[in-house]
Coordinates of C-alpha atoms in Angstrom, one line a residue:
M1071 CA -38.9 110.3 -3.7
T1072 CA -42.5 109.0 -3.4
D1073 CA -45.3 111.4 -4.3
S1074 CA -47.6 111.3 -1.3
R1075 CA -50.2 113.6 -2.6
P1076 CA -53.7 112.2 -2.5
V1077 CA -55.1 111.4 -6.0
V1078 CA -58.7 112.5 -6.2
D1079 CA -60.8 111.3 -9.2
F1080 CA -64.0 113.3 -9.6
W1081 CA -66.8 112.2 -11.9
F1082 CA -69.6 114.6 -12.7
D1083 CA -72.5 115.2 -15.0
P1084 CA -72.6 118.9 -15.9
A1085 CA -76.4 118.9 -15.6
C1086 CA -76.4 117.9 -12.0
P1087 CA -76.6 120.8 -9.4
W1088 CA -75.4 118.5 -6.6
A1089 CA -72.3 117.6 -8.5
W1090 CA -71.7 121.3 -9.1
M1091 CA -71.9 122.0 -5.4
T1092 CA -69.4 119.2 -4.6
S1093 CA -67.1 120.4 -7.4
R1094 CA -66.9 123.9 -5.8
W1095 CA -65.9 122.2 -2.5
M1096 CA -63.2 120.2 -4.3
D1097 CA -61.9 123.5 -5.9
E1098 CA -61.7 124.9 -2.4
V1099 CA -59.8 121.9 -1.1
A1100 CA -57.4 122.0 -4.1
A1101 CA -56.7 125.7 -3.4
H1102 CA -55.3 124.9 0.1
R1103 CA -54.1 121.3 -0.1
D1104 CA -51.5 119.5 -2.3
V1105 CA -53.9 117.2 -4.1
D1106 CA -53.9 115.8 -7.6
V1107 CA -57.5 116.2 -8.9
R1108 CA -58.5 114.4 -12.1
W1109 CA -61.8 115.3 -13.6
H1110 CA -64.0 112.8 -15.5
V1111 CA -67.5 112.7 -16.9
M1112 CA -70.3 110.3 -15.9
S1113 CA -73.8 110.6 -17.2
L1114 CA -77.2 110.5 -15.5
S1115 CA -78.7 109.8 -18.9
V1116 CA -76.6 106.6 -19.2
L1117 CA -77.4 105.7 -15.6
N1118 CA -81.1 106.0 -16.1
E1119 CA -81.4 104.3 -19.5
G1120 CA -84.2 101.8 -19.5
R1121 CA -85.7 103.0 -16.2
D1122 CA -89.4 103.3 -17.3
E1123 CA -90.6 104.5 -13.9
L1124 CA -88.9 107.9 -14.2
P1125 CA -91.3 111.0 -13.9
E1126 CA -91.9 112.7 -17.2
R1127 CA -90.1 115.9 -16.1
Y1128 CA -87.0 113.9 -15.1
R1129 CA -87.1 111.9 -18.3
R1130 CA -87.0 115.1 -20.3
L1131 CA -83.9 116.2 -18.4
M1132 CA -82.3 112.9 -19.1
D1133 CA -83.0 113.3 -22.8
E1134 CA -81.4 116.8 -22.8
G1135 CA -78.5 115.6 -20.7
W1136 CA -76.7 113.7 -23.4
G1137 CA -75.5 116.8 -25.3
P1138 CA -73.2 118.5 -22.7
V1139 CA -71.4 115.3 -21.6
R1140 CA -70.9 114.3 -25.3
V1141 CA -69.3 117.6 -26.0
I1142 CA -67.0 117.4 -23.1
V1143 CA -65.9 113.9 -24.0
A1144 CA -65.3 115.0 -27.6
A1145 CA -63.3 118.0 -26.5
A1146 CA -61.1 115.8 -24.3
R1147 CA -60.6 113.4 -27.1
D1148 CA -59.5 116.0 -29.5
H1149 CA -57.7 118.5 -27.2
G1150 CA -56.7 116.6 -24.2
E1151 CA -58.1 116.0 -20.7
G1152 CA -56.9 119.4 -19.6
V1153 CA -60.0 120.9 -21.2
I1154 CA -62.5 118.9 -19.1
K1155 CA -62.5 121.1 -16.0
P1156 CA -62.5 124.5 -17.7
L1157 CA -65.3 123.4 -20.0
Y1158 CA -67.3 122.0 -17.1
D1159 CA -66.8 125.3 -15.2
A1160 CA -68.0 127.3 -18.2
M1161 CA -71.1 125.1 -18.7
G1162 CA -71.9 124.8 -15.0
T1163 CA -71.6 128.5 -14.2
R1164 CA -74.2 129.2 -16.8
R1165 CA -76.5 126.4 -15.8
H1166 CA -76.4 126.4 -12.0
P1167 CA -75.7 129.8 -10.5
G1168 CA -76.7 131.3 -13.8
G1169 CA -80.0 129.5 -13.7
R1170 CA -80.1 128.8 -17.5
S1171 CA -81.5 125.8 -19.3
D1172 CA -80.9 126.8 -23.0
T1173 CA -78.5 123.8 -23.5
D1174 CA -77.5 124.6 -27.1
A1175 CA -76.5 128.2 -26.2
I1176 CA -74.7 127.1 -23.1
I1177 CA -72.6 124.6 -25.1
A1178 CA -71.8 127.1 -27.8
E1179 CA -70.9 129.9 -25.3
S1180 CA -68.8 127.5 -23.2
L1181 CA -66.8 126.3 -26.1
A1182 CA -66.1 129.8 -27.1
E1183 CA -65.1 130.8 -23.6
V1184 CA -62.6 128.0 -23.4
G1185 CA -61.2 128.6 -26.9
L1186 CA -62.4 125.4 -28.4
P1187 CA -63.8 124.9 -31.9
A1188 CA -67.5 125.7 -32.3
Q1189 CA -67.8 122.6 -34.5
L1190 CA -67.6 120.4 -31.3
A1191 CA -71.2 121.4 -30.5
A1192 CA -72.4 119.2 -33.4
V1193 CA -71.4 116.1 -31.4
A1194 CA -74.1 116.8 -28.9
G1195 CA -76.8 115.3 -31.1
T1196 CA -74.9 112.2 -32.3
D1197 CA -73.6 109.0 -30.7
E1198 CA -70.1 109.6 -32.1
V1199 CA -68.4 109.6 -28.7
D1200 CA -70.8 107.4 -26.8
D1201 CA -68.4 104.5 -26.4
L1202 CA -65.9 106.9 -24.7
L1203 CA -68.7 108.4 -22.6
R1204 CA -69.9 105.0 -21.4
A1205 CA -66.3 103.9 -20.7
S1206 CA -65.7 107.0 -18.5
H1207 CA -69.1 106.5 -16.8
G1208 CA -68.4 102.8 -16.3
E1209 CA -65.2 103.6 -14.4
A1210 CA -67.2 105.5 -11.8
I1211 CA -69.8 102.8 -11.6
A1212 CA -67.2 100.1 -11.2
L1213 CA -66.1 101.8 -8.0
V1214 CA -69.5 102.5 -6.4
G1215 CA -72.2 100.4 -8.1
D1216 CA -75.2 101.6 -10.0
E1217 CA -77.5 102.5 -7.2
V1218 CA -75.9 106.0 -7.0
G1219 CA -76.0 109.3 -8.8
T1220 CA -73.5 112.0 -9.4
P1221 CA -70.9 113.0 -8.2
V1222 CA -68.6 110.1 -7.6
V1223 CA -65.4 111.0 -5.7
A1224 CA -62.6 108.6 -5.3
I1225 CA -59.5 109.2 -3.1
D1226 CA -56.5 107.0 -4.0
G1227 CA -58.8 104.6 -5.7
V1228 CA -61.5 104.3 -3.0
G1229 CA -64.7 105.8 -4.3
Y1230 CA -68.1 107.0 -2.9
F1231 CA -71.2 108.7 -4.2
G1232 CA -71.0 112.2 -2.9
P1233 CA -70.4 114.0 -0.7
V1234 CA -73.7 115.8 -1.3
V1235 CA -73.4 119.2 0.3
T1236 CA -75.1 122.6 0.3
P1237 CA -73.8 125.2 0.3
A1238 CA -70.3 124.2 -0.7
P1239 CA -68.1 124.3 2.4
T1240 CA -65.2 126.8 2.4
G1241 CA -62.1 127.4 4.4
Q1242 CA -61.4 125.0 7.3
A1243 CA -64.8 123.4 6.9
A1244 CA -63.9 122.3 3.4
L1245 CA -60.6 120.8 4.6
D1246 CA -62.2 119.1 7.5
L1247 CA -64.7 117.4 5.2
F1248 CA -61.9 116.3 2.9
D1249 CA -59.9 114.9 5.9
G1250 CA -62.9 113.0 7.1
L1251 CA -63.4 111.4 3.7
V1252 CA -59.7 110.4 3.5
L1253 CA -60.1 108.7 6.9
M1254 CA -63.2 106.8 5.7
T1255 CA -61.3 105.5 2.7
H1256 CA -59.0 103.7 5.2
V1257 CA -61.9 101.7 6.7
P1258 CA -62.4 98.7 4.3
G1259 CA -65.9 97.9 5.3
F1260 CA -67.3 101.4 5.3
Y1261 CA -70.1 101.9 2.7
E1262 CA -72.7 104.4 3.5
L1263 CA -73.9 107.4 5.5
K1264 CA -77.1 109.2 4.5
R1265 CA -79.8 111.5 5.7
T1266 CA -82.8 113.0 3.9
R1267 CA -82.0 116.3 2.3
S1268 CA -84.0 119.3 3.7
A1269 CA -82.6 122.0 1.4
G1270 CA -81.8 122.4 -2.3
P1271 CA -78.5 123.5 -3.8
S1272 CA -77.5 126.9 -2.6
F1273 CA -75.3 128.5 -5.2

């Protein structure tokens, strides 16, 4: 019997509030639809390497953004990919609806919440897992190109940047958005829809 469940690959950077909003939508879809969701990291810090025109505030965020993704990659390397989503949820809940920016404390508390060794936090300040991080990031970029951000969502191998939504749709609205995305993946020449955002993330 063929497994007809849609396979959804979701790439996120835990520092990105828009990826957080989209991940909450994906959780809602997964609660009501038989989908196989696979979680992966990408990195805005990697994406913006060498871009000298970045505003100073954003550059600081990029410098701080290496730690959380490195820790998630190291955790997955040592304990399996099943830890990616719970660790993301723990970090993201503190950072986004929690409004916190104390990255070191967020990492330490999140590791403890998920039951992972505290020593993994040390990876945040090293390049030990950067090859693995860049490989995961590269998988997303290979699908959508590098003129994007996070999240990247692929359905059965067809990927897009986004959807970018606020607040995260729930109920039938969440399922309708997912069904629309599935339909778009069946149009080979479809590339882009966009409008200027008029609201920030509503957690």
